[in-house]
């Protein structure tokens, strides 16, 4: 059961990499107009890689203390797979909807357009919502409290710092158009918060 859980986690990571890679290549060619990258932002992204990728692998290699191990059940494994599928679907949708306006850090591109359609018609941060689901899927699939929750903790930290900075940057760029968009959307869960 533990082995299957880890394989499911690995497949989820590989599918995510295959989806992200073309966007990373395309983004490198896009010119930047406003660059709000900070050391804090880059550090938090690094923390996410550590929490979401390095920690589960370290756990599998027995480098994480086993006092934090928990038992794994078929129910929790299935919850992990379902959460992982929803994560990948939402990630793909939001990437497609953002298109050329996407960037890994906080930036405004040359010719940047405010996206308010697709999944962005329902929430302002669907991609961050998908990353939170990734963290949750990892917590279900990696049966160790430390390695399992490391990804979710890192994503929560990134989101907490980014959300207000990103919204301030978008407001500065798009003004009243962004205010109107905020007035009709929630941040992460449609109609809730
Ligand atoms: N917060 C969004 C986007 C994450 S990617 C989400 O979770 O889905 C981060 C970049 O997306 C930021 O640098 C910003 O320039 C851009 N961005 C965020 N919201 C946007 C929107 N509604 N339209 C266009 N670009 C957006």
Coordinates of C-alpha atoms and ligand atoms in Angstrom, one line a residue:
X1 CA 0.0 0.0 0.0
X2 CA 2.8 2.4 0.9
X3 CA 4.6 1.6 -2.3
X4 CA 1.5 2.2 -4.4
X5 CA 0.9 5.5 -2.6
X6 CA 4.5 6.6 -3.4
X7 CA 4.1 5.6 -7.0
X8 CA 0.8 7.5 -7.3
X9 CA 2.7 10.6 -5.8
X10 CA 5.5 10.2 -8.4
X11 CA 3.1 9.9 -11.3
X12 CA 1.3 13.1 -10.1
X13 CA 4.7 14.9 -10.1
X14 CA 5.7 13.7 -13.5
X15 CA 2.4 14.7 -15.1
X16 CA 2.7 18.1 -13.5
X17 CA 6.3 18.5 -14.9
X18 CA 5.1 17.6 -18.4
X19 CA 2.4 20.3 -18.1
X20 CA 4.7 22.9 -16.7
X21 CA 7.7 22.5 -19.0
X22 CA 6.2 24.0 -22.2
X23 CA 4.9 27.1 -20.2
X24 CA 8.4 27.6 -18.7
X25 CA 10.0 27.6 -22.1
X26 CA 7.4 30.0 -23.5
X27 CA 7.7 32.3 -20.5
X28 CA 11.4 32.7 -21.0
X29 CA 10.7 34.4 -24.4
X30 CA 8.1 36.8 -22.9
X31 CA 9.3 40.4 -22.1
X32 CA 8.7 41.7 -18.6
X33 CA 7.2 45.2 -17.9
X34 CA 7.0 45.2 -14.1
X35 CA 9.3 42.9 -12.1
X36 CA 8.2 42.3 -8.5
X37 CA 10.4 39.4 -7.8
X38 CA 11.9 39.5 -4.4
X39 CA 14.4 37.4 -2.5
X40 CA 11.5 36.4 -0.2
X41 CA 9.5 35.2 -3.2
X42 CA 12.3 33.2 -4.7
X43 CA 13.1 31.7 -1.2
X44 CA 9.4 30.6 -0.8
X45 CA 9.4 29.0 -4.3
X46 CA 12.6 27.1 -3.3
X47 CA 10.8 26.1 -0.1
X48 CA 7.9 24.7 -2.2
X49 CA 10.3 22.6 -4.3
X50 CA 11.8 21.3 -1.0
X51 CA 8.4 20.6 0.5
X52 CA 6.7 19.2 -2.5
X53 CA 9.5 17.3 -4.2
X54 CA 12.6 16.8 -2.0
X55 CA 10.8 15.8 1.3
X56 CA 8.7 12.8 -0.2
X57 CA 11.8 11.5 -1.9
X58 CA 13.9 11.9 1.3
X59 CA 11.1 10.0 3.1
X60 CA 11.2 7.1 0.6
X61 CA 15.0 7.0 1.1
X62 CA 14.5 6.7 4.9
X63 CA 16.0 10.1 5.6
X64 CA 12.9 11.3 7.5
X65 CA 12.5 10.2 11.1
X66 CA 10.1 7.2 11.2
X67 CA 8.5 8.2 14.5
X68 CA 6.4 10.4 12.3
X69 CA 5.2 7.5 10.1
X70 CA 1.5 6.8 10.1
X71 CA -0.4 3.8 8.8
X72 CA -1.8 4.0 5.2
X73 CA -5.2 2.7 4.2
X74 CA -6.9 2.2 0.9
X75 CA -9.4 5.0 1.7
X76 CA -6.7 7.5 2.3
X77 CA -4.8 6.4 -0.8
X78 CA -8.0 6.9 -2.9
X79 CA -8.5 10.3 -1.3
X80 CA -5.0 11.2 -2.4
X81 CA -5.5 10.0 -6.0
X82 CA -8.8 11.9 -6.3
X83 CA -7.3 15.1 -4.9
X84 CA -4.3 14.6 -7.2
X85 CA -6.6 14.3 -10.3
X86 CA -8.5 17.4 -9.3
X87 CA -5.2 19.3 -8.7
X88 CA -3.9 18.4 -12.1
X89 CA -7.1 19.3 -13.9
X90 CA -7.3 22.7 -12.2
X91 CA -3.6 23.4 -12.8
X92 CA -4.0 22.6 -16.5
X93 CA -7.2 24.7 -16.8
X94 CA -5.7 27.7 -15.0
X95 CA -2.5 27.5 -17.1
X96 CA -4.5 27.4 -20.3
X97 CA -6.6 30.3 -19.2
X98 CA -3.7 32.5 -18.2
X99 CA -1.7 31.7 -21.3
X100 CA 1.0 34.2 -22.0
X101 CA 0.2 36.2 -18.9
X102 CA 1.6 33.5 -16.7
X103 CA 4.9 33.8 -14.8
X104 CA 6.5 31.8 -12.1
X105 CA 7.1 34.9 -10.0
X106 CA 5.3 38.3 -9.6
X107 CA 5.6 40.0 -13.0
X108 CA 3.6 42.1 -15.4
X109 CA 4.4 41.2 -19.0
X110 CA 4.6 43.4 -22.1
X111 CA 1.0 43.5 -23.4
X112 CA -0.3 41.8 -20.2
X113 CA -4.0 41.2 -20.3
X114 CA -6.3 40.8 -17.3
X115 CA -7.8 37.3 -17.6
X116 CA -11.3 37.1 -16.2
X117 CA -12.7 34.1 -18.2
X118 CA -12.5 30.3 -17.8
X119 CA -11.7 29.3 -14.2
X120 CA -10.7 32.9 -13.5
X121 CA -14.4 33.8 -13.8
X122 CA -14.9 31.8 -10.5
X123 CA -11.8 32.5 -8.4
X124 CA -8.9 34.9 -8.6
X125 CA -6.2 32.3 -7.6
X126 CA -7.1 29.0 -9.3
X127 CA -3.5 28.0 -9.8
X128 CA -2.6 28.6 -6.1
X129 CA -5.8 26.7 -5.2
X130 CA -4.5 23.8 -7.4
X131 CA -1.1 23.9 -5.5
X132 CA -2.9 23.7 -2.2
X133 CA -4.7 20.6 -3.5
X134 CA -1.3 19.3 -4.5
X135 CA -0.1 19.7 -0.9
X136 CA -3.3 18.0 0.3
X137 CA -2.8 15.1 -2.1
X138 CA 0.8 14.7 -0.9
X139 CA -0.5 14.6 2.7
X140 CA -2.8 11.7 1.8
X141 CA -0.2 9.8 -0.3
X142 CA 2.9 10.1 1.9
X143 CA 2.2 8.3 5.1
X144 CA 4.6 10.3 7.3
X145 CA 3.4 13.4 9.1
X146 CA 6.6 15.4 8.4
X147 CA 7.2 14.5 4.8
X148 CA 3.4 14.3 4.1
X149 CA 2.6 17.8 5.3
X150 CA 5.8 19.6 4.2
X151 CA 4.4 20.5 0.8
X152 CA 1.1 21.9 2.1
X153 CA 3.0 24.0 4.7
X154 CA 5.3 25.4 2.0
X155 CA 2.4 26.3 -0.3
X156 CA 0.5 27.9 2.5
X157 CA 3.5 30.1 3.2
X158 CA 3.9 31.0 -0.5
X159 CA 0.2 31.9 -0.8
X160 CA 0.1 33.9 2.4
X161 CA 3.0 36.1 1.2
X162 CA 2.0 36.3 -2.5
X163 CA -1.8 36.9 -2.4
X164 CA -1.8 40.5 -1.2
X165 CA 1.4 41.4 -3.1
X166 CA 0.0 40.0 -6.4
X167 CA -3.4 41.6 -5.9
X168 CA -1.7 45.0 -5.2
X169 CA 0.4 44.6 -8.4
X170 CA -2.6 43.7 -10.5
X171 CA -4.6 46.7 -9.0
X172 CA -1.8 49.0 -9.8
X173 CA -1.7 47.7 -13.4
X174 CA -5.4 47.3 -14.2
X175 CA -7.0 49.8 -11.7
X176 CA -10.8 49.9 -11.8
X177 CA -11.0 46.9 -14.1
X178 CA -9.3 44.8 -11.5
X179 CA -11.4 46.3 -8.7
X180 CA -14.6 45.3 -10.6
X181 CA -13.1 41.8 -11.1
X182 CA -12.4 41.4 -7.4
X183 CA -15.9 42.6 -6.5
X184 CA -17.4 39.6 -8.4
X185 CA -14.9 36.8 -7.5
X186 CA -13.6 35.1 -4.4
X187 CA -9.9 34.1 -4.0
X188 CA -9.8 30.3 -3.8
X189 CA -13.2 28.7 -3.4
X190 CA -16.1 30.0 -5.6
X191 CA -18.7 31.8 -3.5
X192 CA -16.9 31.0 -0.2
X193 CA -13.6 32.8 0.3
Ligands
LIG1 N1 -2.8 34.0 -8.8 C1 -3.1 33.4 -10.0 C2 -1.9 33.4 -11.0 C3 -0.6 32.8 -10.5 S1 0.7 33.0 -11.7 C4 -3.6 32.0 -9.8 O1 -3.4 31.5 -8.7 O2 -4.2 31.4 -10.7 C5 1.3 34.6 -11.2 C6 1.2 35.6 -12.3 O3 0.0 35.6 -12.9 C7 1.4 37.0 -11.7 O4 2.7 37.4 -11.9 C8 0.4 37.9 -12.4 O5 1.1 38.7 -13.4 C9 -0.4 36.9 -13.2 N2 -1.9 37.0 -13.0 C10 -2.5 36.7 -11.8 N3 -3.8 36.9 -12.0 C11 -4.0 37.3 -13.3 C12 -5.2 37.6 -14.1 N4 -6.4 37.5 -13.6 N5 -5.0 38.0 -15.3 C13 -3.8 38.0 -15.9 N6 -2.7 37.7 -15.2 C14 -2.8 37.4 -13.9

